[in-house]
Amino acid sequence: MKKRWICLFVENEIGVLARISGLFSGKSYNLDSLTVGVTEDSTISRMTISLTSDDRTFEQIKKQLDRSVEVIKVVDYTDTPIHMKEILFVKVNHCSDADITELFRISKIFEVAIIDYDGTTVLLECTQTENRNDDLIALLKRKFANRIEIVRGGSVAVEAVSMSER
């Protein structure tokens, strides 16, 4: 099993997201993340999909997506140098002054923005790679057990221009 990335260019029409996600659920493929946004052409949307699968299943997925009428182009980013980011919000509740000081330290180390806080709650915003966000979540779970709320968006990715590694 390997982490995979697919970029789809699809027609920007009602129901396309439902049909594409339905293709995955109908075949019992599990998505790790799916993000959709309109491109520079308002008639085309770009989907970034991450999943974990073996080689054979992944080839089936790509073929099925390629046969879909609404799909204009399928791009496999799995072994391609890409820039990838995921948005993450973490709310830490019931903070003491020492907790808030520690969160400000963590925010500097992880390059996280503190976008809101009051006397007892801190809201962090992080746009890092999925792995870096996983590391931050693990740290916050250890330090602030049962006091965090996580909101995680899907990842977006674009092929690198000058990089040879992720």
mmCIF file of C-alpha atoms in Angstrom:
data_model
loop_
_atom_site.group_PDB
_atom_site.id
_atom_site.type_symbol
_atom_site.label_atom_id
_atom_site.label_comp_id
_atom_site.label_asym_id
_atom_site.label_seq_id
_atom_site.Cartn_x
_atom_site.Cartn_y
_atom_site.Cartn_z
ATOM 1 C CA MET A 1 0.000 0.000 0.000
ATOM 2 C CA LYS A 2 1.291 3.396 -0.983
ATOM 3 C CA LYS A 3 0.133 6.995 -0.611
ATOM 4 C CA ARG A 4 -1.133 8.238 -3.998
ATOM 5 C CA TRP A 5 -2.016 11.641 -5.447
ATOM 6 C CA ILE A 6 -4.291 12.299 -8.425
ATOM 7 C CA CYS A 7 -5.191 15.603 -9.993
ATOM 8 C CA LEU A 8 -8.374 15.680 -12.068
ATOM 9 C CA PHE A 9 -9.534 18.430 -14.367
ATOM 10 C CA VAL A 10 -13.304 18.109 -14.600
ATOM 11 C CA GLU A 11 -16.247 19.985 -16.058
ATOM 12 C CA ASN A 12 -17.489 22.558 -13.557
ATOM 13 C CA GLU A 13 -21.075 21.341 -13.447
ATOM 14 C CA ILE A 14 -23.610 20.404 -10.803
ATOM 15 C CA GLY A 15 -23.272 16.781 -9.698
ATOM 16 C CA VAL A 16 -19.725 16.121 -10.939
ATOM 17 C CA LEU A 17 -18.280 15.920 -7.422
ATOM 18 C CA ALA A 18 -21.049 13.497 -6.402
ATOM 19 C CA ARG A 19 -20.422 11.284 -9.439
ATOM 20 C CA ILE A 20 -16.645 11.204 -8.923
ATOM 21 C CA SER A 21 -16.903 10.495 -5.188
ATOM 22 C CA GLY A 22 -19.630 7.941 -5.979
ATOM 23 C CA LEU A 23 -17.221 6.125 -8.263
ATOM 24 C CA PHE A 24 -14.881 5.697 -5.294
ATOM 25 C CA SER A 25 -17.552 4.625 -2.824
ATOM 26 C CA GLY A 26 -19.182 2.277 -5.345
ATOM 27 C CA LYS A 27 -15.916 0.357 -5.667
ATOM 28 C CA SER A 28 -15.158 0.575 -1.920
ATOM 29 C CA TYR A 29 -12.056 2.722 -2.480
ATOM 30 C CA ASN A 30 -11.319 4.973 0.467
ATOM 31 C CA LEU A 31 -10.265 8.582 -0.101
ATOM 32 C CA ASP A 32 -7.862 10.187 2.354
ATOM 33 C CA SER A 33 -8.661 13.669 1.069
ATOM 34 C CA LEU A 34 -10.534 15.366 -1.770
ATOM 35 C CA THR A 35 -10.327 19.073 -2.531
ATOM 36 C CA VAL A 36 -12.089 20.861 -5.385
ATOM 37 C CA GLY A 37 -11.794 24.375 -6.738
ATOM 38 C CA VAL A 38 -12.516 26.299 -9.914
ATOM 39 C CA THR A 39 -9.497 26.917 -12.160
ATOM 40 C CA GLU A 40 -8.582 29.998 -14.178
ATOM 41 C CA ASP A 41 -11.230 28.740 -16.647
ATOM 42 C CA SER A 42 -14.601 28.999 -14.875
ATOM 43 C CA THR A 43 -15.941 25.989 -16.829
ATOM 44 C CA ILE A 44 -13.252 23.688 -15.358
ATOM 45 C CA SER A 45 -12.653 22.572 -11.775
ATOM 46 C CA ARG A 46 -9.536 20.932 -10.422
ATOM 47 C CA MET A 47 -9.780 18.056 -7.945
ATOM 48 C CA THR A 48 -6.859 16.962 -5.825
ATOM 49 C CA ILE A 49 -7.409 13.475 -4.447
ATOM 50 C CA SER A 50 -5.183 11.560 -2.055
ATOM 51 C CA LEU A 51 -5.666 7.899 -1.277
ATOM 52 C CA THR A 52 -3.745 4.851 -0.159
ATOM 53 C CA SER A 53 -3.796 1.812 -2.422
ATOM 54 C CA ASP A 54 -1.773 -0.895 -4.075
ATOM 55 C CA ASP A 55 -0.527 -0.583 -7.682
ATOM 56 C CA ARG A 56 -3.251 -2.715 -9.247
ATOM 57 C CA THR A 57 -6.142 -0.920 -7.542
ATOM 58 C CA PHE A 58 -4.622 2.461 -8.339
ATOM 59 C CA GLU A 59 -4.405 1.621 -12.042
ATOM 60 C CA GLN A 60 -8.089 0.596 -11.987
ATOM 61 C CA ILE A 61 -9.014 3.880 -10.311
ATOM 62 C CA LYS A 62 -7.167 5.942 -12.919
ATOM 63 C CA LYS A 63 -8.764 4.009 -15.802
ATOM 64 C CA GLN A 64 -12.261 4.424 -14.347
ATOM 65 C CA LEU A 65 -11.707 8.148 -13.807
ATOM 66 C CA ASP A 66 -10.355 8.536 -17.326
ATOM 67 C CA ARG A 67 -13.521 6.896 -18.732
ATOM 68 C CA SER A 68 -15.787 9.286 -16.842
ATOM 69 C CA VAL A 69 -17.489 11.727 -19.230
ATOM 70 C CA GLU A 70 -16.977 14.756 -16.961
ATOM 71 C CA VAL A 71 -13.245 14.132 -16.519
ATOM 72 C CA ILE A 72 -11.134 16.160 -18.939
ATOM 73 C CA LYS A 73 -7.716 15.021 -17.732
ATOM 74 C CA VAL A 74 -6.249 12.686 -15.080
ATOM 75 C CA VAL A 75 -2.764 13.466 -13.763
ATOM 76 C CA ASP A 76 -0.952 11.013 -11.468
ATOM 77 C CA TYR A 77 1.226 12.989 -9.035
ATOM 78 C CA THR A 78 2.324 9.950 -7.022
ATOM 79 C CA ASP A 79 5.942 9.862 -8.196
ATOM 80 C CA THR A 80 6.124 13.443 -9.482
ATOM 81 C CA PRO A 81 7.777 16.310 -7.611
ATOM 82 C CA ILE A 82 4.933 18.456 -6.267
ATOM 83 C CA HIS A 83 4.205 21.271 -3.887
ATOM 84 C CA MET A 84 1.455 20.131 -1.539
ATOM 85 C CA LYS A 85 -0.276 21.903 1.333
ATOM 86 C CA GLU A 86 -3.182 21.142 3.591
ATOM 87 C CA ILE A 87 -5.067 23.618 5.735
ATOM 88 C CA LEU A 88 -5.542 22.792 9.386
ATOM 89 C CA PHE A 89 -7.250 24.648 12.200
ATOM 90 C CA VAL A 90 -6.735 23.553 15.805
ATOM 91 C CA LYS A 91 -8.625 25.092 18.701
ATOM 92 C CA VAL A 92 -7.068 24.527 22.134
ATOM 93 C CA ASN A 93 -9.543 25.031 24.977
ATOM 94 C CA HIS A 94 -9.199 25.636 28.734
ATOM 95 C CA CYS A 95 -5.723 27.195 28.472
ATOM 96 C CA SER A 96 -3.793 28.594 31.388
ATOM 97 C CA ASP A 97 -1.323 31.466 30.887
ATOM 98 C CA ALA A 98 1.465 28.861 30.734
ATOM 99 C CA ASP A 99 -0.460 26.926 28.050
ATOM 100 C CA ILE A 100 -0.851 30.083 25.951
ATOM 101 C CA THR A 101 2.865 30.825 26.258
ATOM 102 C CA GLU A 102 3.643 27.242 25.190
ATOM 103 C CA LEU A 103 1.275 27.528 22.200
ATOM 104 C CA PHE A 104 3.033 30.706 21.068
ATOM 105 C CA ARG A 105 6.365 28.814 21.254
ATOM 106 C CA ILE A 106 4.945 25.880 19.281
ATOM 107 C CA SER A 107 3.508 28.266 16.696
ATOM 108 C CA LYS A 108 6.978 29.680 16.003
ATOM 109 C CA ILE A 109 8.613 26.254 15.672
ATOM 110 C CA PHE A 110 5.890 24.871 13.395
ATOM 111 C CA GLU A 111 5.397 28.146 11.489
ATOM 112 C CA VAL A 112 1.767 28.197 12.571
ATOM 113 C CA ALA A 113 -0.360 31.327 12.782
ATOM 114 C CA ILE A 114 -2.334 32.062 15.915
ATOM 115 C CA ILE A 115 -5.356 33.662 14.312
ATOM 116 C CA ASP A 116 -7.569 34.150 17.354
ATOM 117 C CA TYR A 117 -7.453 33.803 21.117
ATOM 118 C CA ASP A 118 -9.071 34.961 24.299
ATOM 119 C CA GLY A 119 -8.184 34.323 27.923
ATOM 120 C CA THR A 120 -8.651 30.545 27.729
ATOM 121 C CA THR A 121 -8.869 29.478 24.075
ATOM 122 C CA VAL A 122 -6.309 29.649 21.253
ATOM 123 C CA LEU A 123 -7.050 29.077 17.560
ATOM 124 C CA LEU A 124 -4.135 27.935 15.373
ATOM 125 C CA GLU A 125 -4.029 27.956 11.563
ATOM 126 C CA CYS A 126 -1.488 25.804 9.769
ATOM 127 C CA THR A 127 -0.891 25.398 6.036
ATOM 128 C CA GLN A 128 1.791 22.749 5.869
ATOM 129 C CA THR A 129 2.208 19.342 4.306
ATOM 130 C CA GLU A 130 -0.041 16.573 5.538
ATOM 131 C CA ASN A 131 2.893 14.947 7.377
ATOM 132 C CA ARG A 132 3.895 18.196 9.078
ATOM 133 C CA ASN A 133 0.274 18.753 10.148
ATOM 134 C CA ASP A 134 0.210 15.176 11.504
ATOM 135 C CA ASP A 135 3.304 15.995 13.589
ATOM 136 C CA LEU A 136 1.690 19.143 14.964
ATOM 137 C CA ILE A 137 -1.516 17.299 15.859
ATOM 138 C CA ALA A 138 0.440 14.543 17.636
ATOM 139 C CA LEU A 139 2.316 17.142 19.697
ATOM 140 C CA LEU A 140 -0.843 19.048 20.598
ATOM 141 C CA LYS A 141 -2.651 15.829 21.560
ATOM 142 C CA ARG A 142 0.196 14.955 23.924
ATOM 143 C CA LYS A 143 0.466 18.403 25.496
ATOM 144 C CA PHE A 144 -3.225 19.343 25.539
ATOM 145 C CA ALA A 145 -5.018 15.993 25.777
ATOM 146 C CA ASN A 146 -8.807 16.145 25.477
ATOM 147 C CA ARG A 147 -8.735 19.932 24.979
ATOM 148 C CA ILE A 148 -8.263 20.243 21.229
ATOM 149 C CA GLU A 149 -10.700 20.527 18.354
ATOM 150 C CA ILE A 150 -9.335 19.734 14.878
ATOM 151 C CA VAL A 151 -10.686 20.976 11.548
ATOM 152 C CA ARG A 152 -8.725 19.629 8.627
ATOM 153 C CA GLY A 153 -9.179 20.553 4.986
ATOM 154 C CA GLY A 154 -8.112 18.509 2.040
ATOM 155 C CA SER A 155 -4.730 18.850 0.452
ATOM 156 C CA VAL A 156 -4.031 20.711 -2.748
ATOM 157 C CA ALA A 157 -1.050 19.969 -4.947
ATOM 158 C CA VAL A 158 0.621 21.378 -8.008
ATOM 159 C CA GLU A 159 3.465 19.967 -10.057
ATOM 160 C CA ALA A 160 6.818 21.480 -9.110
ATOM 161 C CA VAL A 161 8.488 23.858 -11.536
ATOM 162 C CA SER A 162 12.108 23.550 -10.461
ATOM 163 C CA MET A 163 12.178 20.951 -7.690
ATOM 164 C CA SER A 164 13.230 17.374 -8.118
ATOM 165 C CA GLU A 165 11.987 16.289 -4.670
ATOM 166 C CA ARG A 166 8.891 16.887 -2.583
#
